[in-house]
Short mmCIF file of C-alpha atoms in Angstrom, two decimals:
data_model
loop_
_atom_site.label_atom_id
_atom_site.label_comp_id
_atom_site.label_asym_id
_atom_site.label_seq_id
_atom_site.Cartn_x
_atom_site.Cartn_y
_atom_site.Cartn_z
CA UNK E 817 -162.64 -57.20 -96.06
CA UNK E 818 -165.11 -54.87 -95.04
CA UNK E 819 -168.30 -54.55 -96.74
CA UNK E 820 -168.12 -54.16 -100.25
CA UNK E 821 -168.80 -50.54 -101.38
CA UNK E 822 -169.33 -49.55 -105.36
CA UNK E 823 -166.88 -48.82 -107.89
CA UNK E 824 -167.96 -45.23 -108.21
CA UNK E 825 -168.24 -44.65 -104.35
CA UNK E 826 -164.47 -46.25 -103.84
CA UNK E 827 -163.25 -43.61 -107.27
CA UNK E 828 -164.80 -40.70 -105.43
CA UNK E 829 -163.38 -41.50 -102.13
CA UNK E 830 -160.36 -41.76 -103.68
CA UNK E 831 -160.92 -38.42 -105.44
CA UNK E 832 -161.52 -36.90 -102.32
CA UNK E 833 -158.20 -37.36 -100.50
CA UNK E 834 -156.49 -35.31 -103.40
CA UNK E 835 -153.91 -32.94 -102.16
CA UNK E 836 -152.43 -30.41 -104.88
CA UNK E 837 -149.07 -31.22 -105.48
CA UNK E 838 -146.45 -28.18 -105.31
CA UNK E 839 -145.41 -26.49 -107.83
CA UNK E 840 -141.40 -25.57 -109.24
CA UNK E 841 -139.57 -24.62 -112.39
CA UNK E 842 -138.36 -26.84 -115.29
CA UNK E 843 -135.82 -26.02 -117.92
CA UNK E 844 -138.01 -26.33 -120.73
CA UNK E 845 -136.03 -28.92 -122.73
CA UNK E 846 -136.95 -31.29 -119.67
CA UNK E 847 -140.50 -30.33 -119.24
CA UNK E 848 -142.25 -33.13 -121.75
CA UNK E 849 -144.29 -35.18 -120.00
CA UNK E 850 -144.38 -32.48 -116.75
CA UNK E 851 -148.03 -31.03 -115.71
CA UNK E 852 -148.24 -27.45 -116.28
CA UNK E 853 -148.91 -24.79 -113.55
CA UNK E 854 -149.34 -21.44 -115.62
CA UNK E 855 -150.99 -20.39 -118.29
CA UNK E 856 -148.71 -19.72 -121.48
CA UNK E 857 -149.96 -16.48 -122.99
CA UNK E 858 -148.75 -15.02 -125.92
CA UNK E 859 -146.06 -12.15 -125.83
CA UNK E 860 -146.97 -10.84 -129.05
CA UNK E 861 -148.73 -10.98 -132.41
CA UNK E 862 -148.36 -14.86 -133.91
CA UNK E 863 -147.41 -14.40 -136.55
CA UNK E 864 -144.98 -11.62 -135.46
CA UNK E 865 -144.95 -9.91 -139.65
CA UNK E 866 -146.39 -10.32 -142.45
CA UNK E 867 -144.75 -13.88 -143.19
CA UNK E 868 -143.68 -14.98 -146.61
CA UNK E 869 -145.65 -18.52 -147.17
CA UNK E 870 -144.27 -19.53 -150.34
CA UNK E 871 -140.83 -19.69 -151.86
CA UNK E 872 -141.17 -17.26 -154.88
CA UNK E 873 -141.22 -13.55 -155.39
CA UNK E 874 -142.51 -10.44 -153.79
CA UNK E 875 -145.20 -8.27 -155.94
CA UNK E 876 -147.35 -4.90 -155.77
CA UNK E 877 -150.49 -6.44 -156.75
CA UNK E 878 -151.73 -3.44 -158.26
CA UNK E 879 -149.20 -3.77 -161.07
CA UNK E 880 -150.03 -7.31 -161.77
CA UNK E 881 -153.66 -5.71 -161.87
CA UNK E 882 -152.84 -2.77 -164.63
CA UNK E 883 -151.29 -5.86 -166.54
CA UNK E 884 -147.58 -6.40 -165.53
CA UNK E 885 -146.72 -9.84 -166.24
CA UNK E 886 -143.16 -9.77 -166.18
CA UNK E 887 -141.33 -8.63 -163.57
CA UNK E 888 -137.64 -7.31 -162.89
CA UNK E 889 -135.61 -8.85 -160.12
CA UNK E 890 -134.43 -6.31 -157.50
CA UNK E 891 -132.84 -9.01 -154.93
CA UNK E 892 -132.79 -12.06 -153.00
CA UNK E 893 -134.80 -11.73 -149.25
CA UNK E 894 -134.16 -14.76 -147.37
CA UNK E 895 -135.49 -15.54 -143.61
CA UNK E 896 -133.75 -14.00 -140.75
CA UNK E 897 -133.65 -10.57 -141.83
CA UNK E 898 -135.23 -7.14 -141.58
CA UNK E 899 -137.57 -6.51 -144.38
CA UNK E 900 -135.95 -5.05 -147.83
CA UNK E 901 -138.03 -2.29 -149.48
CA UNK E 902 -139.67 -3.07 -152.89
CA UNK E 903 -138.37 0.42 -155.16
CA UNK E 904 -140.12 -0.19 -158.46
CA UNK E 905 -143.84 -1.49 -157.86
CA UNK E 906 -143.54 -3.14 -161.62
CA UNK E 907 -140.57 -5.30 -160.15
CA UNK E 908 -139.89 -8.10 -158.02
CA UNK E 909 -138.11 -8.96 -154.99
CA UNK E 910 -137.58 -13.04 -154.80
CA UNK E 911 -138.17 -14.42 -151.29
CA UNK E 912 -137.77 -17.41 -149.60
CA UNK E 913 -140.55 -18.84 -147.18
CA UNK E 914 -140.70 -17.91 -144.02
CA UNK E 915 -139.08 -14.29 -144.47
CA UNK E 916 -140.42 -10.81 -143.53
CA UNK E 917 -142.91 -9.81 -146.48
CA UNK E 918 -140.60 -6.87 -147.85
CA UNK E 919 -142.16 -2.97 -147.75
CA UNK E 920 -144.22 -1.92 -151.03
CA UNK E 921 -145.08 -5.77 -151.60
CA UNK E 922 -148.49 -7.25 -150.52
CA UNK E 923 -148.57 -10.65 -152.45
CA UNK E 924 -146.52 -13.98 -153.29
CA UNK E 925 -146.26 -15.61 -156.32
CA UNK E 926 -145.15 -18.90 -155.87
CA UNK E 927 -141.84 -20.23 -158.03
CA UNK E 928 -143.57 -22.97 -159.78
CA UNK E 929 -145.91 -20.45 -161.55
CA UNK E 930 -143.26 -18.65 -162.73
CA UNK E 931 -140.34 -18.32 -166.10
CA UNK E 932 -137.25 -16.65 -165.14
CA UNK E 933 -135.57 -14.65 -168.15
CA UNK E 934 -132.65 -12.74 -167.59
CA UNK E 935 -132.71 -11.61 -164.64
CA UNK E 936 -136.45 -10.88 -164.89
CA UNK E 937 -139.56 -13.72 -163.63
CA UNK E 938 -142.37 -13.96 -166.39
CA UNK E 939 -145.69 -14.92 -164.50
CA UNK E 940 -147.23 -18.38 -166.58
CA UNK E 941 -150.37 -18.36 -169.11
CA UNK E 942 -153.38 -18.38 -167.02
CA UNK E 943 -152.18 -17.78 -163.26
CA UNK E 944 -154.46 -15.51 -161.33
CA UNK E 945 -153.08 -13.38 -158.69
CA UNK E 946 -155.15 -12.92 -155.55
CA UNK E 947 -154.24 -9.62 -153.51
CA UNK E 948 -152.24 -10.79 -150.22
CA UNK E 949 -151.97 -14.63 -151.52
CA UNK E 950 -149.25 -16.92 -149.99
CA UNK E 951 -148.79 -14.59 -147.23
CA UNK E 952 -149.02 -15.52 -143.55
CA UNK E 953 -150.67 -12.61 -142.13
CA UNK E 954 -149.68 -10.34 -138.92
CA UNK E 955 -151.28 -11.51 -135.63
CA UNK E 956 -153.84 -13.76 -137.99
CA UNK E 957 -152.87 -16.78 -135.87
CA UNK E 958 -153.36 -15.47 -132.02
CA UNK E 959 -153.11 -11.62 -131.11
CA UNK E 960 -150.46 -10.76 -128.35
CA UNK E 961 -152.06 -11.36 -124.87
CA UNK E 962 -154.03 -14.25 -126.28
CA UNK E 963 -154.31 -17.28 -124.12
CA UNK E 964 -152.40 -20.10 -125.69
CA UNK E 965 -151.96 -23.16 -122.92
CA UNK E 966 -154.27 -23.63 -120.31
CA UNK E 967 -152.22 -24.71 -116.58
CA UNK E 968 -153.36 -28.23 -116.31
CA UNK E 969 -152.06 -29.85 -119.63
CA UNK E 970 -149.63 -32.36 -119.26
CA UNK E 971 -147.07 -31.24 -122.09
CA UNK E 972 -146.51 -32.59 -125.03
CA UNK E 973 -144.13 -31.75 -128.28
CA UNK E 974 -146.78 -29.12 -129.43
CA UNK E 975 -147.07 -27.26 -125.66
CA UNK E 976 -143.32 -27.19 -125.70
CA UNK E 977 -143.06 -25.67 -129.35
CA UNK E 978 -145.55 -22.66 -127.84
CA UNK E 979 -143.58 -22.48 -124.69
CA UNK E 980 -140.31 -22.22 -126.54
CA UNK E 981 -142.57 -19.38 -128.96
CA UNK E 982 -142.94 -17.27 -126.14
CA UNK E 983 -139.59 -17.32 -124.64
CA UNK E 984 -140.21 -19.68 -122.01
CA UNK E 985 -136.98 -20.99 -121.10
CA UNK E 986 -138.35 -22.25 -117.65
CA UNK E 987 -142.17 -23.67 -117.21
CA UNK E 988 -143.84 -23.88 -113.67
CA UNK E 989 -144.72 -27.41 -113.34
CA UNK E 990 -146.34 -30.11 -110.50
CA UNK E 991 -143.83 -31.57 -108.35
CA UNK E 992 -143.42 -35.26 -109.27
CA UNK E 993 -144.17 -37.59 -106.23
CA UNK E 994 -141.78 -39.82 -105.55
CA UNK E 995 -143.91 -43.04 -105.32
CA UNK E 996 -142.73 -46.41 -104.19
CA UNK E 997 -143.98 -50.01 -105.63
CA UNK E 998 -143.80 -52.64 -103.22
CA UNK E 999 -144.25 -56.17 -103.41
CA UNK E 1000 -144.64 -59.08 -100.93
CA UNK E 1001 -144.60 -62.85 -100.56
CA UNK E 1002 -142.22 -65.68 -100.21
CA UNK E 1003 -142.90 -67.08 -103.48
CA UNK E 1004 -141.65 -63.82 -105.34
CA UNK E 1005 -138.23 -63.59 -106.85
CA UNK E 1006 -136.88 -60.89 -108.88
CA UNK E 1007 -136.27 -61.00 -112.54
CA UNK E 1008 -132.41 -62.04 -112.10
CA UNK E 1009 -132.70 -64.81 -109.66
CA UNK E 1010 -132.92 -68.46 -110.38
CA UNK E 1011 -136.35 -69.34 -110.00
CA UNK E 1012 -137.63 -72.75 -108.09
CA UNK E 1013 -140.72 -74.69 -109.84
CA UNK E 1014 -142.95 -73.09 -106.48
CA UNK E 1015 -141.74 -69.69 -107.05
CA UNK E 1016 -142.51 -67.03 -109.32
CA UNK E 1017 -140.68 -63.70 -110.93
CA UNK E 1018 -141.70 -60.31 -109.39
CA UNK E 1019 -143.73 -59.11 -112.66
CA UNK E 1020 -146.43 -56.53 -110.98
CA UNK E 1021 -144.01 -53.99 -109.52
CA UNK E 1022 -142.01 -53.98 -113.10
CA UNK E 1023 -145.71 -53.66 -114.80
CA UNK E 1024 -146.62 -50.64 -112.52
CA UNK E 1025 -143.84 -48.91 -112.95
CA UNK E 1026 -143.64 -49.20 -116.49
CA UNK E 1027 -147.33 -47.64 -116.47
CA UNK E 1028 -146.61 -44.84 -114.18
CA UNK E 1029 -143.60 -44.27 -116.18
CA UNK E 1030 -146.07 -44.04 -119.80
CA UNK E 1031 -148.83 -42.12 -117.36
CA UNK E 1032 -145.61 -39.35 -116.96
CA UNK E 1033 -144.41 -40.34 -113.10
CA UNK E 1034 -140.89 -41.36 -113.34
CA UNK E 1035 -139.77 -41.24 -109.90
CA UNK E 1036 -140.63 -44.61 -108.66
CA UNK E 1037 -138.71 -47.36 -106.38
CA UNK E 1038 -139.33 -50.81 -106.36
CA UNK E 1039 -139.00 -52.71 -103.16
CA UNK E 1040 -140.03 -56.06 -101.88
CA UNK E 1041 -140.73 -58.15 -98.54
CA UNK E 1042 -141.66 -61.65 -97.73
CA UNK E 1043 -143.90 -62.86 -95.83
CA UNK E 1044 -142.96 -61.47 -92.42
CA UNK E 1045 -144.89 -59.12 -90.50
CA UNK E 1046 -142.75 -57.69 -88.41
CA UNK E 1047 -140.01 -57.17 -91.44
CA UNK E 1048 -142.81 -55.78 -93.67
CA UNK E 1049 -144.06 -53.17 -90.81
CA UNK E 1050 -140.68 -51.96 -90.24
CA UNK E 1051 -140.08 -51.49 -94.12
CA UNK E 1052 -143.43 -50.05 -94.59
CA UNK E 1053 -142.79 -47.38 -92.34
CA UNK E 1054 -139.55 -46.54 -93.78
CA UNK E 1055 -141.10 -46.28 -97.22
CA UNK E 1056 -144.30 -43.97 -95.40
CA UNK E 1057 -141.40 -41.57 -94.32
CA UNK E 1058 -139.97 -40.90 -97.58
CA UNK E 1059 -142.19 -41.07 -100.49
CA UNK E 1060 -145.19 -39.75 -101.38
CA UNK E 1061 -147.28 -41.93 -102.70
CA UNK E 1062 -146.73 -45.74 -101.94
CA UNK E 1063 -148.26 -48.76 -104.01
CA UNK E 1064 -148.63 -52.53 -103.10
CA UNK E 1065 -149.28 -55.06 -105.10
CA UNK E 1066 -150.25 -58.93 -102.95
CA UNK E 1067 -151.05 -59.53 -99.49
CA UNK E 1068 -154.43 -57.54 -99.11
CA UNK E 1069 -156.93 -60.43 -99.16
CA UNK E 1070 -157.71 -62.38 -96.78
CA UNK E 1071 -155.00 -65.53 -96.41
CA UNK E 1072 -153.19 -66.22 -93.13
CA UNK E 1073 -150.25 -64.47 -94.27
CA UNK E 1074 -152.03 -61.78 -95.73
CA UNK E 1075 -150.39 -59.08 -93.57
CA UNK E 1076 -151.15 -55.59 -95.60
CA UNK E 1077 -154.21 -54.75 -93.54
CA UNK E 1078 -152.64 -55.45 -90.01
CA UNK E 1079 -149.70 -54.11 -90.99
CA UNK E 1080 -150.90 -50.72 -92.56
CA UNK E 1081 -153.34 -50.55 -89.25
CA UNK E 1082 -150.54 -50.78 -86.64
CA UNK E 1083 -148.74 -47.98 -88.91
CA UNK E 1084 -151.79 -45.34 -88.13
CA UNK E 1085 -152.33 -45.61 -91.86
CA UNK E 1086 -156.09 -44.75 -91.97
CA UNK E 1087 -157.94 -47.27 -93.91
CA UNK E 1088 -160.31 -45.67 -96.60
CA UNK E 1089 -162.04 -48.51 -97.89
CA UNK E 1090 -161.02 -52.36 -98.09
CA UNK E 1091 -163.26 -54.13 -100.84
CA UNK E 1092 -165.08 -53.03 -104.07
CA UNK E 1093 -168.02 -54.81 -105.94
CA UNK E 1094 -165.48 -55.13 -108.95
CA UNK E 1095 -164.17 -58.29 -110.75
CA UNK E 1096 -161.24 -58.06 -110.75
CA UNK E 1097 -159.94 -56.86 -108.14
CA UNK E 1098 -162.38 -56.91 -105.77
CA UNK E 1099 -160.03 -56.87 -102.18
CA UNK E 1100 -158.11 -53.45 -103.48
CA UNK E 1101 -157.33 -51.10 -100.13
CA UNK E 1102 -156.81 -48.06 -99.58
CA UNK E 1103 -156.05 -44.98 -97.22
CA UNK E 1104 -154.08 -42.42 -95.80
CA UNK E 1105 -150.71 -42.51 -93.40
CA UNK E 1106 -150.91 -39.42 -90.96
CA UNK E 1107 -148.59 -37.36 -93.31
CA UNK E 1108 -151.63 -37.65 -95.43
CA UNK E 1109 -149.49 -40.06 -97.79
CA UNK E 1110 -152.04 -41.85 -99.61
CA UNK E 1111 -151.97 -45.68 -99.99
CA UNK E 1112 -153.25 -48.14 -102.73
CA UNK E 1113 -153.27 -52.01 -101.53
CA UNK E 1114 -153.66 -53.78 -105.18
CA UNK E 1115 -154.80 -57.50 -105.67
CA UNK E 1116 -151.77 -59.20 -106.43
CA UNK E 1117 -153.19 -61.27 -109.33
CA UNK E 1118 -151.66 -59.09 -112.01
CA UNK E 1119 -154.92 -58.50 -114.29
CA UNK E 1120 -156.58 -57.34 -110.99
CA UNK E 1121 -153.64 -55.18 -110.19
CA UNK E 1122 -153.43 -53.04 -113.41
CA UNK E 1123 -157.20 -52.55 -113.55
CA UNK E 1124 -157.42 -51.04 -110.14
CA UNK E 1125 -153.98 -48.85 -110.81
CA UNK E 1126 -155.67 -47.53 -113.92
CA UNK E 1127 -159.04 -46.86 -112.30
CA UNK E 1128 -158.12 -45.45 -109.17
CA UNK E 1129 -154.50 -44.75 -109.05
CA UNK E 1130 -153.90 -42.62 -112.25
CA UNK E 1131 -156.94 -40.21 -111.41
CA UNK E 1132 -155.48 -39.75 -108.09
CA UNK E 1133 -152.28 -38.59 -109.19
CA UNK E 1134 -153.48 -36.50 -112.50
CA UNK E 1135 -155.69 -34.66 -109.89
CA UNK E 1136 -152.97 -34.15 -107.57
CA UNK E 1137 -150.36 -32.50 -110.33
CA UNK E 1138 -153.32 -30.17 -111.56
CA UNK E 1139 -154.45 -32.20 -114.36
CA UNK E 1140 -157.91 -31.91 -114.69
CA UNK E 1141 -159.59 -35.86 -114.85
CA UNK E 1142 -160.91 -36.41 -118.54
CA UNK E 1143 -163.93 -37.65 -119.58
CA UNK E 1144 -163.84 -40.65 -120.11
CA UNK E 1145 -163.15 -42.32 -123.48
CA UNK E 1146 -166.15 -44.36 -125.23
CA UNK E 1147 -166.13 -46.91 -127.53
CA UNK E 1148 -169.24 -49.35 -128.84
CA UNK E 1149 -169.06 -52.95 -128.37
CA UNK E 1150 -168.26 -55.08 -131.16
CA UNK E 1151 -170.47 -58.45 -130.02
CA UNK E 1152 -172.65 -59.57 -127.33
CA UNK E 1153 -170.96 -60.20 -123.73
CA UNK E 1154 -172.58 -61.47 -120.93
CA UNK E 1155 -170.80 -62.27 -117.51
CA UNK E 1156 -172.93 -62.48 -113.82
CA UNK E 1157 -174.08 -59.17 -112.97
CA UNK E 1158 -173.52 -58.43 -109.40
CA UNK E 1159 -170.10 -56.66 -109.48
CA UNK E 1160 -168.60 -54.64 -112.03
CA UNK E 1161 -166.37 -56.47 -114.69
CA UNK E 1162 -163.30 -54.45 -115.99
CA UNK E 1163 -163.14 -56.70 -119.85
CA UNK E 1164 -160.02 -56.45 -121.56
CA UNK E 1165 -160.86 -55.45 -124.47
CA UNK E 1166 -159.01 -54.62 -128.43
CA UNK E 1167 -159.94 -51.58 -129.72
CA UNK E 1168 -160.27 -50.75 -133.26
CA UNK E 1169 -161.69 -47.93 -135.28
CA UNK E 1170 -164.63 -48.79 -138.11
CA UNK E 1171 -163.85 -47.50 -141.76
CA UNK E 1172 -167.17 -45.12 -140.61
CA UNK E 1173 -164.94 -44.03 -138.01
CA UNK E 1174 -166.72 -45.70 -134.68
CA UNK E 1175 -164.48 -46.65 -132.11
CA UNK E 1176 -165.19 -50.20 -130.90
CA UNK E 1177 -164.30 -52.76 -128.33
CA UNK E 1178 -164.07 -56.04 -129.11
CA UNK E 1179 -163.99 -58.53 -125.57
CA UNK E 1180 -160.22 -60.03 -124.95
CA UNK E 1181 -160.98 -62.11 -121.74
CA UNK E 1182 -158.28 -63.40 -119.68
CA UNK E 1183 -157.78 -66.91 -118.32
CA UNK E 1184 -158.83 -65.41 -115.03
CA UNK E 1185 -157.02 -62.67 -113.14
CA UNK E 1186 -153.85 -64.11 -112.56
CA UNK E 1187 -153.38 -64.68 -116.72
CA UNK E 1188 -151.20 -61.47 -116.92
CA UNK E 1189 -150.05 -63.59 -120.46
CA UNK E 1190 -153.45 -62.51 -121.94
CA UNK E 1191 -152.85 -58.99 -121.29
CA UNK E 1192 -150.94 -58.92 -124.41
CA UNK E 1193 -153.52 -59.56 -126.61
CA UNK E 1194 -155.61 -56.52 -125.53
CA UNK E 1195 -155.39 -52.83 -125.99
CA UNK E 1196 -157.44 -51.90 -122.43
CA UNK E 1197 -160.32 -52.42 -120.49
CA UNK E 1198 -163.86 -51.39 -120.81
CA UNK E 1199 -165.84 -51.11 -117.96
CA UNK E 1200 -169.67 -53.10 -117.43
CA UNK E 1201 -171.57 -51.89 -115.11
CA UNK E 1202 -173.15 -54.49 -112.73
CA UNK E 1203 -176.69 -53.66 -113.28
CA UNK E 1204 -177.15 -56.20 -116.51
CA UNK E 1205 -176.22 -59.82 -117.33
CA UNK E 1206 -176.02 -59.17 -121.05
CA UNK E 1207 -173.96 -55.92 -122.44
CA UNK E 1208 -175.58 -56.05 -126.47
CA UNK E 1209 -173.12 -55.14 -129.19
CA UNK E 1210 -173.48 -51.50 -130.16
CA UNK E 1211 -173.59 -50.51 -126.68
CA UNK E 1212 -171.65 -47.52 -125.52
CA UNK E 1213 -168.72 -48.09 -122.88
CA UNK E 1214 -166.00 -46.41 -120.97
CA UNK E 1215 -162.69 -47.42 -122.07
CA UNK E 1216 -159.28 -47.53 -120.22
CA UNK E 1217 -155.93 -47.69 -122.31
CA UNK E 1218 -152.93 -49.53 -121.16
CA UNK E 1219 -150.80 -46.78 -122.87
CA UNK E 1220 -152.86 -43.88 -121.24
CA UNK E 1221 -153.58 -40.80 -123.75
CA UNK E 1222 -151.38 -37.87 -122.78
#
């Protein structure tokens, strides 16, 4: 490893290798998830009409104000169609929510304040009646032209329901990459294989591509090699032709058949950086092919390899489909921690919320990085800087989710 550089310098040189992914079109009943690439703007008023709130009846509130308190029924307006006119301002039309407020009407009364007699709804002892009540007015939500969705968002049920509001049948969306997850050693197998008592099951590649999957990159191939060079350089530059991002997980420290490094070398893969003052995950690599396809070499001790794919990996791609990084979430520490300062510690952590409504992190340390077991009983990491030996309770840290917030 080279020498070791600091967490924020290896995050910005990440940061600084982002390419903007291109952009196409996506049927809007497919677009969940997808990173948007245009403003949604609003083709007219929201609401469209004046827009019945309440199931109940239609009213001139001037009558109810010269002292009409029963009122004739002229009809039944339901939603869906174009607004009835009101003919006797001392009637009634009855409406259903949701319908066009009808013409000569300005306010709602609601059904449960009401007696209906013959035909005829007699307003209850004691009910006010404001003027314009229960009604949803014209353009009082956004005013056509009004900028609803900024390009950027990843979308979610509520971006789609606006999208679909403006007649957006198509959205212009970030490219997904397609990103392959590659593992390597002899003493891998996969999840289906009979497993020796020297071996181990493949569990990091399954792991990342369950949390690219959550982070909203679905396009991901898994693919493993043992430990031969010469096998893993030819696969490695198949997988550089063809995908656009590529992930390892093992092989990038500094054993005798640690081969990543050599390997990625003899492939012209520019090396970035190799080594971060970070525990754990301290002998993460990474750099660029010469089709500019970046490269992330993770630890393969599975605690170290989900820390570094959610400090380094995720901002890479959100940056690269247009979605603006987000400040980091911060929580307080629930007790006292204290862990040998030189290098940053990523602490899985539980998070819980105070009845006061703090968000705090309470420590969840692993049986050292290769206790991927122990990962269950947290909800994230929070990140401790390297400058103290003691982080107090009540102190303010940045949190990472496993189950990132869309």
């Amino acid at each position: 490893m080279d020498t070791l550089i600091s967490v924020d310098d290896a995050v910005s040189r990440v940061l600084e290798r982002v390419v903007l992914a291109a952009v196409e079109m996506c049927d809007l009943s497919s677009a969940t998830g997808r990173v948007l690439r245009e403003d949604l703007v609003s083709d007219r008023d929201q609401p469209p009409f004046d827009r019945v709130a309440m199931d109940g009846i239609a009213i001139c509130h001037a009558s109810w104000s010269a002292g009409c308190r029963v009122f004739a029924c002229e009809g039944v307006h339901r939603a869906g169609c174009a607004a009835p006119t009101l003919e006797n301002a001392e009637a009634c039309l009855e409406v259903m929510t949701g319908c066009v407020l009808p013409l000569g009407c300005d306010s709602v009364i609601r059904i449960e304040d009401l007696t209906e007699e013959n035909g005829s709804y007699r307003l209850n002892e004691g009910v006010v009646i404001r003027l314009r009540q229960n009604v949803h007015e014209l353009g009082s939500d956004r005013s056509r032209g009004d900028l609803l969705v900024s390009a950027g968002v990843r979308l979610n049920a509520t971006h789609v329901a606006i999208a679909a509001s403006v007649g957006k049948s198509q959205v212009s969306v970030s490219v997904r990459p397609k990103i392959a997850v590659v593992s390597n050693g002899d003493e891998l197998v996969d999840v289906d294989h009979d497993v020796e008592p020297y071996q181990i099951r493949r569990s990091n590649v399954y792991a990342i591509q369950s949390a690219l999957i959550d982070a909203g990159y679905d396009d991901v191939k898994l693919y493993h090699f043992g430990d031969d060079e010469s096998g893993l350089q030819n696969g490695l530059g198949r997988i550089l032709e063809y995908h656009d991002a590529v992930i390892l997980s093992g092989g990038v420290s500094k054993g005798k058949f640690d081969y990543i490094p050599p390997v990625l070398d003899a492939l012209g893969v520019e090396k970035i950086f190799h080594g971060v003052a970070q525990r754990p995950g301290k002998p993460i690599w990474f750099g660029l092919s010469s089709k500019e396809v970046p490269v992330f070499a993770m630890p393969g001790n599975p605690v170290s390899c989900l820390v570094c794919v959610y400090h380094y990996l995720f901002p890479y791609l959100d940056r690269c489909a247009g979605h603006p990084a987000a400040e980091s979430e911060m929580a307080v520490l629930g007790s006292d921690f204290s862990f040998k300062p030189s290098l940053t510690m990523f602490l899985p952590v539980r998070i819980r919320s105070t009845p006061s409504g703090d968000l705090v992190v309470d420590p969840a340390p692993t049986n050292g990085s290769g206790d991927f077991c122990g990962l269950a009983d947290s909800d994230g990491f929070a990140v401790l800087s390297a400058d103290k030996e003691t982080c107090l309770a009540g102190q303010p840290l940045a949190v990472h989710r496993w189950v990132p917030q869309l």
